[in-house]
Amino acid sequence: MYPAERKEGVSLKYLVIKAQQGDAQAFVRLMEMNKQSMYKIARSYFTSDEDIADAIQDTIETCYRSISHLAESEYFRTWLTRILINKCIDIIRKNKREHPVSDFPEYGEVSRELDNSEFNELMNSLDEKYRTILLLYYGEGFKISEIAQLLDMEENTVKTRLSRGRSKFREIWTSQEAFH
């Protein structure tokens, strides 16, 4: 425990500063605080647990090596998310070049895809460009301007994709409700 820790926990800014000073425990704490968020974002790009794990692992490694270069500690989450998105895009590019043979589950093995909740199925049915923006906006609480910066696109493009993503989500949701 850190001296500045309160019942609600150490401030993000404090942990970032400590991690930048080489405190490995502070860095681990930062990653723990953000692991669910990183998983959700990587999950918006991939269905494969291996790809999700690779993206998160590469992100953590890059952050560890580069945290001392982060100029303003209050932008840590945005910085971390940008690195993760870049790692996801790198893996997608790599996978497109490799053209792997599809893996089929062994007889009797339960496919993890069957374990997804209805919400995850709905989100996965959306195009990645909508799914990522919806997740960053609703799931992670980023503002439109922050999403535009993270994804390196115009704010109006983010607004348009957010609106279209909502519409497509609603469309899929209502069509599935009709079958139940």
PDB file of C-alpha atoms in Angstrom:
ATOM      1  CA  MET A   1       0.000   0.000   0.000  1.00  0.00           C
ATOM      2  CA  TYR A   2       1.151   3.491  -0.788  1.00  0.00           C
ATOM      3  CA  PRO A   3       1.092   6.240   1.853  1.00  0.00           C
ATOM      4  CA  ALA A   4      -1.244   8.340  -0.263  1.00  0.00           C
ATOM      5  CA  GLU A   5      -3.730   5.485  -0.594  1.00  0.00           C
ATOM      6  CA  ARG A   6      -7.220   6.167   0.655  1.00  0.00           C
ATOM      7  CA  LYS A   7     -10.176   3.826   0.950  1.00  0.00           C
ATOM      8  CA  GLU A   8     -11.168   4.550  -2.662  1.00  0.00           C
ATOM      9  CA  GLY A   9      -7.614   3.890  -3.809  1.00  0.00           C
ATOM     10  CA  VAL A  10      -4.536   5.681  -5.019  1.00  0.00           C
ATOM     11  CA  SER A  11      -5.083   8.421  -7.550  1.00  0.00           C
ATOM     12  CA  LEU A  12      -4.267   7.580 -11.131  1.00  0.00           C
ATOM     13  CA  LYS A  13      -1.952  10.578 -11.366  1.00  0.00           C
ATOM     14  CA  TYR A  14       0.027   9.433  -8.312  1.00  0.00           C
ATOM     15  CA  LEU A  15       0.444   5.917  -9.716  1.00  0.00           C
ATOM     16  CA  VAL A  16       1.536   7.227 -13.107  1.00  0.00           C
ATOM     17  CA  ILE A  17       4.161   9.467 -11.518  1.00  0.00           C
ATOM     18  CA  LYS A  18       5.442   6.595  -9.363  1.00  0.00           C
ATOM     19  CA  ALA A  19       5.539   4.259 -12.391  1.00  0.00           C
ATOM     20  CA  GLN A  20       7.440   6.896 -14.374  1.00  0.00           C
ATOM     21  CA  GLN A  21       9.980   6.965 -11.552  1.00  0.00           C
ATOM     22  CA  GLY A  22      10.523   3.220 -11.987  1.00  0.00           C
ATOM     23  CA  ASP A  23       8.111   1.868  -9.344  1.00  0.00           C
ATOM     24  CA  ALA A  24       7.134  -1.515 -10.822  1.00  0.00           C
ATOM     25  CA  GLN A  25       4.425  -2.044  -8.196  1.00  0.00           C
ATOM     26  CA  ALA A  26       2.742   1.217  -9.245  1.00  0.00           C
ATOM     27  CA  PHE A  27       2.887   0.125 -12.889  1.00  0.00           C
ATOM     28  CA  VAL A  28       1.305  -3.241 -12.038  1.00  0.00           C
ATOM     29  CA  ARG A  29      -1.428  -1.415 -10.136  1.00  0.00           C
ATOM     30  CA  LEU A  30      -2.099   0.809 -13.172  1.00  0.00           C
ATOM     31  CA  MET A  31      -2.432  -2.257 -15.384  1.00  0.00           C
ATOM     32  CA  GLU A  32      -4.738  -3.933 -12.860  1.00  0.00           C
ATOM     33  CA  MET A  33      -6.936  -0.824 -12.779  1.00  0.00           C
ATOM     34  CA  ASN A  34      -7.190  -0.848 -16.569  1.00  0.00           C
ATOM     35  CA  LYS A  35      -7.255  -4.566 -17.408  1.00  0.00           C
ATOM     36  CA  GLN A  36     -11.027  -4.810 -17.839  1.00  0.00           C
ATOM     37  CA  SER A  37     -11.057  -1.750 -20.057  1.00  0.00           C
ATOM     38  CA  MET A  38      -8.180  -3.140 -22.153  1.00  0.00           C
ATOM     39  CA  TYR A  39      -9.980  -6.472 -22.499  1.00  0.00           C
ATOM     40  CA  LYS A  40     -13.210  -4.809 -23.673  1.00  0.00           C
ATOM     41  CA  ILE A  41     -11.385  -2.731 -26.254  1.00  0.00           C
ATOM     42  CA  ALA A  42      -9.342  -5.669 -27.575  1.00  0.00           C
ATOM     43  CA  ARG A  43     -12.544  -7.773 -27.599  1.00  0.00           C
ATOM     44  CA  SER A  44     -14.141  -5.177 -29.863  1.00  0.00           C
ATOM     45  CA  TYR A  45     -11.450  -6.012 -32.449  1.00  0.00           C
ATOM     46  CA  PHE A  46     -11.101  -9.775 -31.958  1.00  0.00           C
ATOM     47  CA  THR A  47     -13.078 -12.872 -31.095  1.00  0.00           C
ATOM     48  CA  SER A  48      -9.953 -14.982 -30.602  1.00  0.00           C
ATOM     49  CA  ASP A  49      -8.727 -15.116 -27.005  1.00  0.00           C
ATOM     50  CA  GLU A  50      -5.183 -15.517 -28.311  1.00  0.00           C
ATOM     51  CA  ASP A  51      -5.343 -12.290 -30.323  1.00  0.00           C
ATOM     52  CA  ILE A  52      -6.894 -10.449 -27.365  1.00  0.00           C
ATOM     53  CA  ALA A  53      -4.134 -11.698 -25.058  1.00  0.00           C
ATOM     54  CA  ASP A  54      -1.419 -10.806 -27.593  1.00  0.00           C
ATOM     55  CA  ALA A  55      -2.759  -7.268 -28.005  1.00  0.00           C
ATOM     56  CA  ILE A  56      -2.950  -6.711 -24.256  1.00  0.00           C
ATOM     57  CA  GLN A  57       0.470  -8.238 -23.621  1.00  0.00           C
ATOM     58  CA  ASP A  58       2.092  -6.135 -26.351  1.00  0.00           C
ATOM     59  CA  THR A  59       0.364  -3.032 -24.958  1.00  0.00           C
ATOM     60  CA  ILE A  60       1.588  -3.674 -21.426  1.00  0.00           C
ATOM     61  CA  GLU A  61       5.134  -4.253 -22.655  1.00  0.00           C
ATOM     62  CA  THR A  62       5.121  -1.061 -24.730  1.00  0.00           C
ATOM     63  CA  CYS A  63       3.634   0.955 -21.872  1.00  0.00           C
ATOM     64  CA  TYR A  64       6.224  -0.355 -19.442  1.00  0.00           C
ATOM     65  CA  ARG A  65       9.057   0.617 -21.758  1.00  0.00           C
ATOM     66  CA  SER A  66       7.560   3.997 -22.666  1.00  0.00           C
ATOM     67  CA  ILE A  67       5.760   5.319 -19.584  1.00  0.00           C
ATOM     68  CA  SER A  68       8.637   7.620 -18.724  1.00  0.00           C
ATOM     69  CA  HIS A  69       7.952   9.458 -22.004  1.00  0.00           C
ATOM     70  CA  LEU A  70       4.307  10.220 -21.146  1.00  0.00           C
ATOM     71  CA  ALA A  71       4.306  13.996 -20.774  1.00  0.00           C
ATOM     72  CA  GLU A  72       1.060  14.505 -18.846  1.00  0.00           C
ATOM     73  CA  SER A  73      -0.041  11.868 -16.352  1.00  0.00           C
ATOM     74  CA  GLU A  74      -3.734  12.817 -16.611  1.00  0.00           C
ATOM     75  CA  TYR A  75      -3.736  11.491 -20.194  1.00  0.00           C
ATOM     76  CA  PHE A  76      -2.571   8.027 -19.154  1.00  0.00           C
ATOM     77  CA  ARG A  77      -5.860   6.260 -20.057  1.00  0.00           C
ATOM     78  CA  THR A  78      -5.990   7.920 -23.464  1.00  0.00           C
ATOM     79  CA  TRP A  79      -2.322   7.057 -24.077  1.00  0.00           C
ATOM     80  CA  LEU A  80      -2.826   3.432 -22.987  1.00  0.00           C
ATOM     81  CA  THR A  81      -5.942   3.072 -25.147  1.00  0.00           C
ATOM     82  CA  ARG A  82      -4.176   4.516 -28.199  1.00  0.00           C
ATOM     83  CA  ILE A  83      -1.331   2.029 -27.784  1.00  0.00           C
ATOM     84  CA  LEU A  84      -3.811  -0.843 -27.445  1.00  0.00           C
ATOM     85  CA  ILE A  85      -5.733   0.194 -30.552  1.00  0.00           C
ATOM     86  CA  ASN A  86      -2.468   0.392 -32.520  1.00  0.00           C
ATOM     87  CA  LYS A  87      -1.477  -3.077 -31.286  1.00  0.00           C
ATOM     88  CA  CYS A  88      -4.870  -4.457 -32.338  1.00  0.00           C
ATOM     89  CA  ILE A  89      -4.479  -2.947 -35.790  1.00  0.00           C
ATOM     90  CA  ASP A  90      -0.949  -4.403 -36.047  1.00  0.00           C
ATOM     91  CA  ILE A  91      -2.272  -7.884 -35.219  1.00  0.00           C
ATOM     92  CA  ILE A  92      -5.082  -7.553 -37.764  1.00  0.00           C
ATOM     93  CA  ARG A  93      -2.545  -6.600 -40.451  1.00  0.00           C
ATOM     94  CA  LYS A  94      -0.271  -9.483 -39.461  1.00  0.00           C
ATOM     95  CA  ASN A  95      -3.171 -11.968 -39.507  1.00  0.00           C
ATOM     96  CA  LYS A  96      -4.233 -10.803 -42.970  1.00  0.00           C
ATOM     97  CA  ARG A  97      -0.732 -11.514 -44.269  1.00  0.00           C
ATOM     98  CA  GLU A  98      -0.515 -14.970 -42.675  1.00  0.00           C
ATOM     99  CA  HIS A  99      -3.848 -16.469 -43.859  1.00  0.00           C
ATOM    100  CA  PRO A 100      -3.944 -19.082 -41.084  1.00  0.00           C
ATOM    101  CA  VAL A 101      -5.775 -22.382 -41.474  1.00  0.00           C
ATOM    102  CA  SER A 102      -9.009 -22.377 -39.494  1.00  0.00           C
ATOM    103  CA  ASP A 103      -8.934 -24.268 -36.229  1.00  0.00           C
ATOM    104  CA  PHE A 104     -11.905 -26.479 -35.490  1.00  0.00           C
ATOM    105  CA  PRO A 105     -12.776 -27.533 -31.955  1.00  0.00           C
ATOM    106  CA  GLU A 106     -11.996 -31.130 -31.084  1.00  0.00           C
ATOM    107  CA  TYR A 107     -14.928 -33.489 -30.715  1.00  0.00           C
ATOM    108  CA  GLY A 108     -16.645 -32.762 -27.414  1.00  0.00           C
ATOM    109  CA  GLU A 109     -14.839 -29.462 -26.875  1.00  0.00           C
ATOM    110  CA  VAL A 110     -17.214 -26.597 -26.126  1.00  0.00           C
ATOM    111  CA  SER A 111     -16.719 -23.581 -28.340  1.00  0.00           C
ATOM    112  CA  ARG A 112     -16.149 -20.369 -26.363  1.00  0.00           C
ATOM    113  CA  GLU A 113     -18.264 -18.524 -28.905  1.00  0.00           C
ATOM    114  CA  LEU A 114     -21.351 -20.248 -27.522  1.00  0.00           C
ATOM    115  CA  ASP A 115     -20.639 -18.753 -24.100  1.00  0.00           C
ATOM    116  CA  ASN A 116     -21.047 -15.121 -25.292  1.00  0.00           C
ATOM    117  CA  SER A 117     -23.852 -13.132 -23.816  1.00  0.00           C
ATOM    118  CA  GLU A 118     -26.576 -11.789 -26.058  1.00  0.00           C
ATOM    119  CA  PHE A 119     -25.076  -8.304 -25.763  1.00  0.00           C
ATOM    120  CA  ASN A 120     -21.656  -9.491 -26.927  1.00  0.00           C
ATOM    121  CA  GLU A 121     -23.303 -11.279 -29.838  1.00  0.00           C
ATOM    122  CA  LEU A 122     -25.074  -8.072 -30.809  1.00  0.00           C
ATOM    123  CA  MET A 123     -21.876  -6.056 -30.524  1.00  0.00           C
ATOM    124  CA  ASN A 124     -19.922  -8.632 -32.516  1.00  0.00           C
ATOM    125  CA  SER A 125     -22.482  -8.495 -35.308  1.00  0.00           C
ATOM    126  CA  LEU A 126     -21.670  -4.813 -35.802  1.00  0.00           C
ATOM    127  CA  ASP A 127     -18.920  -3.682 -38.119  1.00  0.00           C
ATOM    128  CA  GLU A 128     -15.689  -3.058 -36.173  1.00  0.00           C
ATOM    129  CA  LYS A 129     -15.724   0.670 -36.993  1.00  0.00           C
ATOM    130  CA  TYR A 130     -19.047   1.063 -35.158  1.00  0.00           C
ATOM    131  CA  ARG A 131     -18.333  -1.471 -32.405  1.00  0.00           C
ATOM    132  CA  THR A 132     -15.095   0.239 -31.339  1.00  0.00           C
ATOM    133  CA  ILE A 133     -16.648   3.698 -31.172  1.00  0.00           C
ATOM    134  CA  LEU A 134     -19.706   2.449 -29.248  1.00  0.00           C
ATOM    135  CA  LEU A 135     -17.450   0.657 -26.785  1.00  0.00           C
ATOM    136  CA  LEU A 136     -15.160   3.643 -26.265  1.00  0.00           C
ATOM    137  CA  TYR A 137     -18.110   6.025 -25.863  1.00  0.00           C
ATOM    138  CA  TYR A 138     -20.528   3.956 -23.775  1.00  0.00           C
ATOM    139  CA  GLY A 139     -18.310   1.312 -22.256  1.00  0.00           C
ATOM    140  CA  GLU A 140     -15.239   3.389 -21.435  1.00  0.00           C
ATOM    141  CA  GLY A 141     -16.757   6.862 -21.115  1.00  0.00           C
ATOM    142  CA  PHE A 142     -14.491   8.628 -23.593  1.00  0.00           C
ATOM    143  CA  LYS A 143     -15.756  11.903 -25.065  1.00  0.00           C
ATOM    144  CA  ILE A 144     -16.220  12.280 -28.818  1.00  0.00           C
ATOM    145  CA  SER A 145     -13.156  14.540 -29.020  1.00  0.00           C
ATOM    146  CA  GLU A 146     -11.055  11.941 -27.167  1.00  0.00           C
ATOM    147  CA  ILE A 147     -12.273   9.136 -29.435  1.00  0.00           C
ATOM    148  CA  ALA A 148     -11.401  11.252 -32.476  1.00  0.00           C
ATOM    149  CA  GLN A 149      -7.889  11.722 -31.092  1.00  0.00           C
ATOM    150  CA  LEU A 150      -7.530   8.025 -30.183  1.00  0.00           C
ATOM    151  CA  LEU A 151      -8.654   6.791 -33.579  1.00  0.00           C
ATOM    152  CA  ASP A 152      -7.009   9.620 -35.508  1.00  0.00           C
ATOM    153  CA  MET A 153     -10.184  10.775 -37.238  1.00  0.00           C
ATOM    154  CA  GLU A 154     -12.365  13.851 -37.448  1.00  0.00           C
ATOM    155  CA  GLU A 155     -14.890  14.471 -34.661  1.00  0.00           C
ATOM    156  CA  ASN A 156     -17.699  14.574 -37.238  1.00  0.00           C
ATOM    157  CA  THR A 157     -16.688  11.099 -38.431  1.00  0.00           C
ATOM    158  CA  VAL A 158     -16.873   9.840 -34.846  1.00  0.00           C
ATOM    159  CA  LYS A 159     -20.314  11.444 -34.407  1.00  0.00           C
ATOM    160  CA  THR A 160     -21.537   9.893 -37.653  1.00  0.00           C
ATOM    161  CA  ARG A 161     -20.228   6.430 -36.774  1.00  0.00           C
ATOM    162  CA  LEU A 162     -21.651   6.712 -33.271  1.00  0.00           C
ATOM    163  CA  SER A 163     -25.050   7.588 -34.682  1.00  0.00           C
ATOM    164  CA  ARG A 164     -24.933   4.865 -37.340  1.00  0.00           C
ATOM    165  CA  GLY A 165     -23.628   2.354 -34.794  1.00  0.00           C
ATOM    166  CA  ARG A 166     -26.564   3.123 -32.486  1.00  0.00           C
ATOM    167  CA  SER A 167     -28.984   2.719 -35.374  1.00  0.00           C
ATOM    168  CA  LYS A 168     -27.475  -0.575 -36.505  1.00  0.00           C
ATOM    169  CA  PHE A 169     -27.400  -1.873 -32.927  1.00  0.00           C
ATOM    170  CA  ARG A 170     -31.073  -0.906 -32.490  1.00  0.00           C
ATOM    171  CA  GLU A 171     -31.929  -2.498 -35.847  1.00  0.00           C
ATOM    172  CA  ILE A 172     -30.254  -5.792 -34.929  1.00  0.00           C
ATOM    173  CA  TRP A 173     -31.740  -5.708 -31.428  1.00  0.00           C
ATOM    174  CA  THR A 174     -35.307  -5.184 -32.668  1.00  0.00           C
ATOM    175  CA  SER A 175     -34.988  -7.827 -35.383  1.00  0.00           C
ATOM    176  CA  GLN A 176     -33.776 -10.358 -32.802  1.00  0.00           C
ATOM    177  CA  GLU A 177     -36.535  -9.387 -30.394  1.00  0.00           C
ATOM    178  CA  ALA A 178     -39.073 -10.222 -33.103  1.00  0.00           C
ATOM    179  CA  PHE A 179     -37.778 -13.826 -33.139  1.00  0.00           C
ATOM    180  CA  HIS A 180     -38.011 -14.307 -29.362  1.00  0.00           C
TER     181      HIS A 180
END
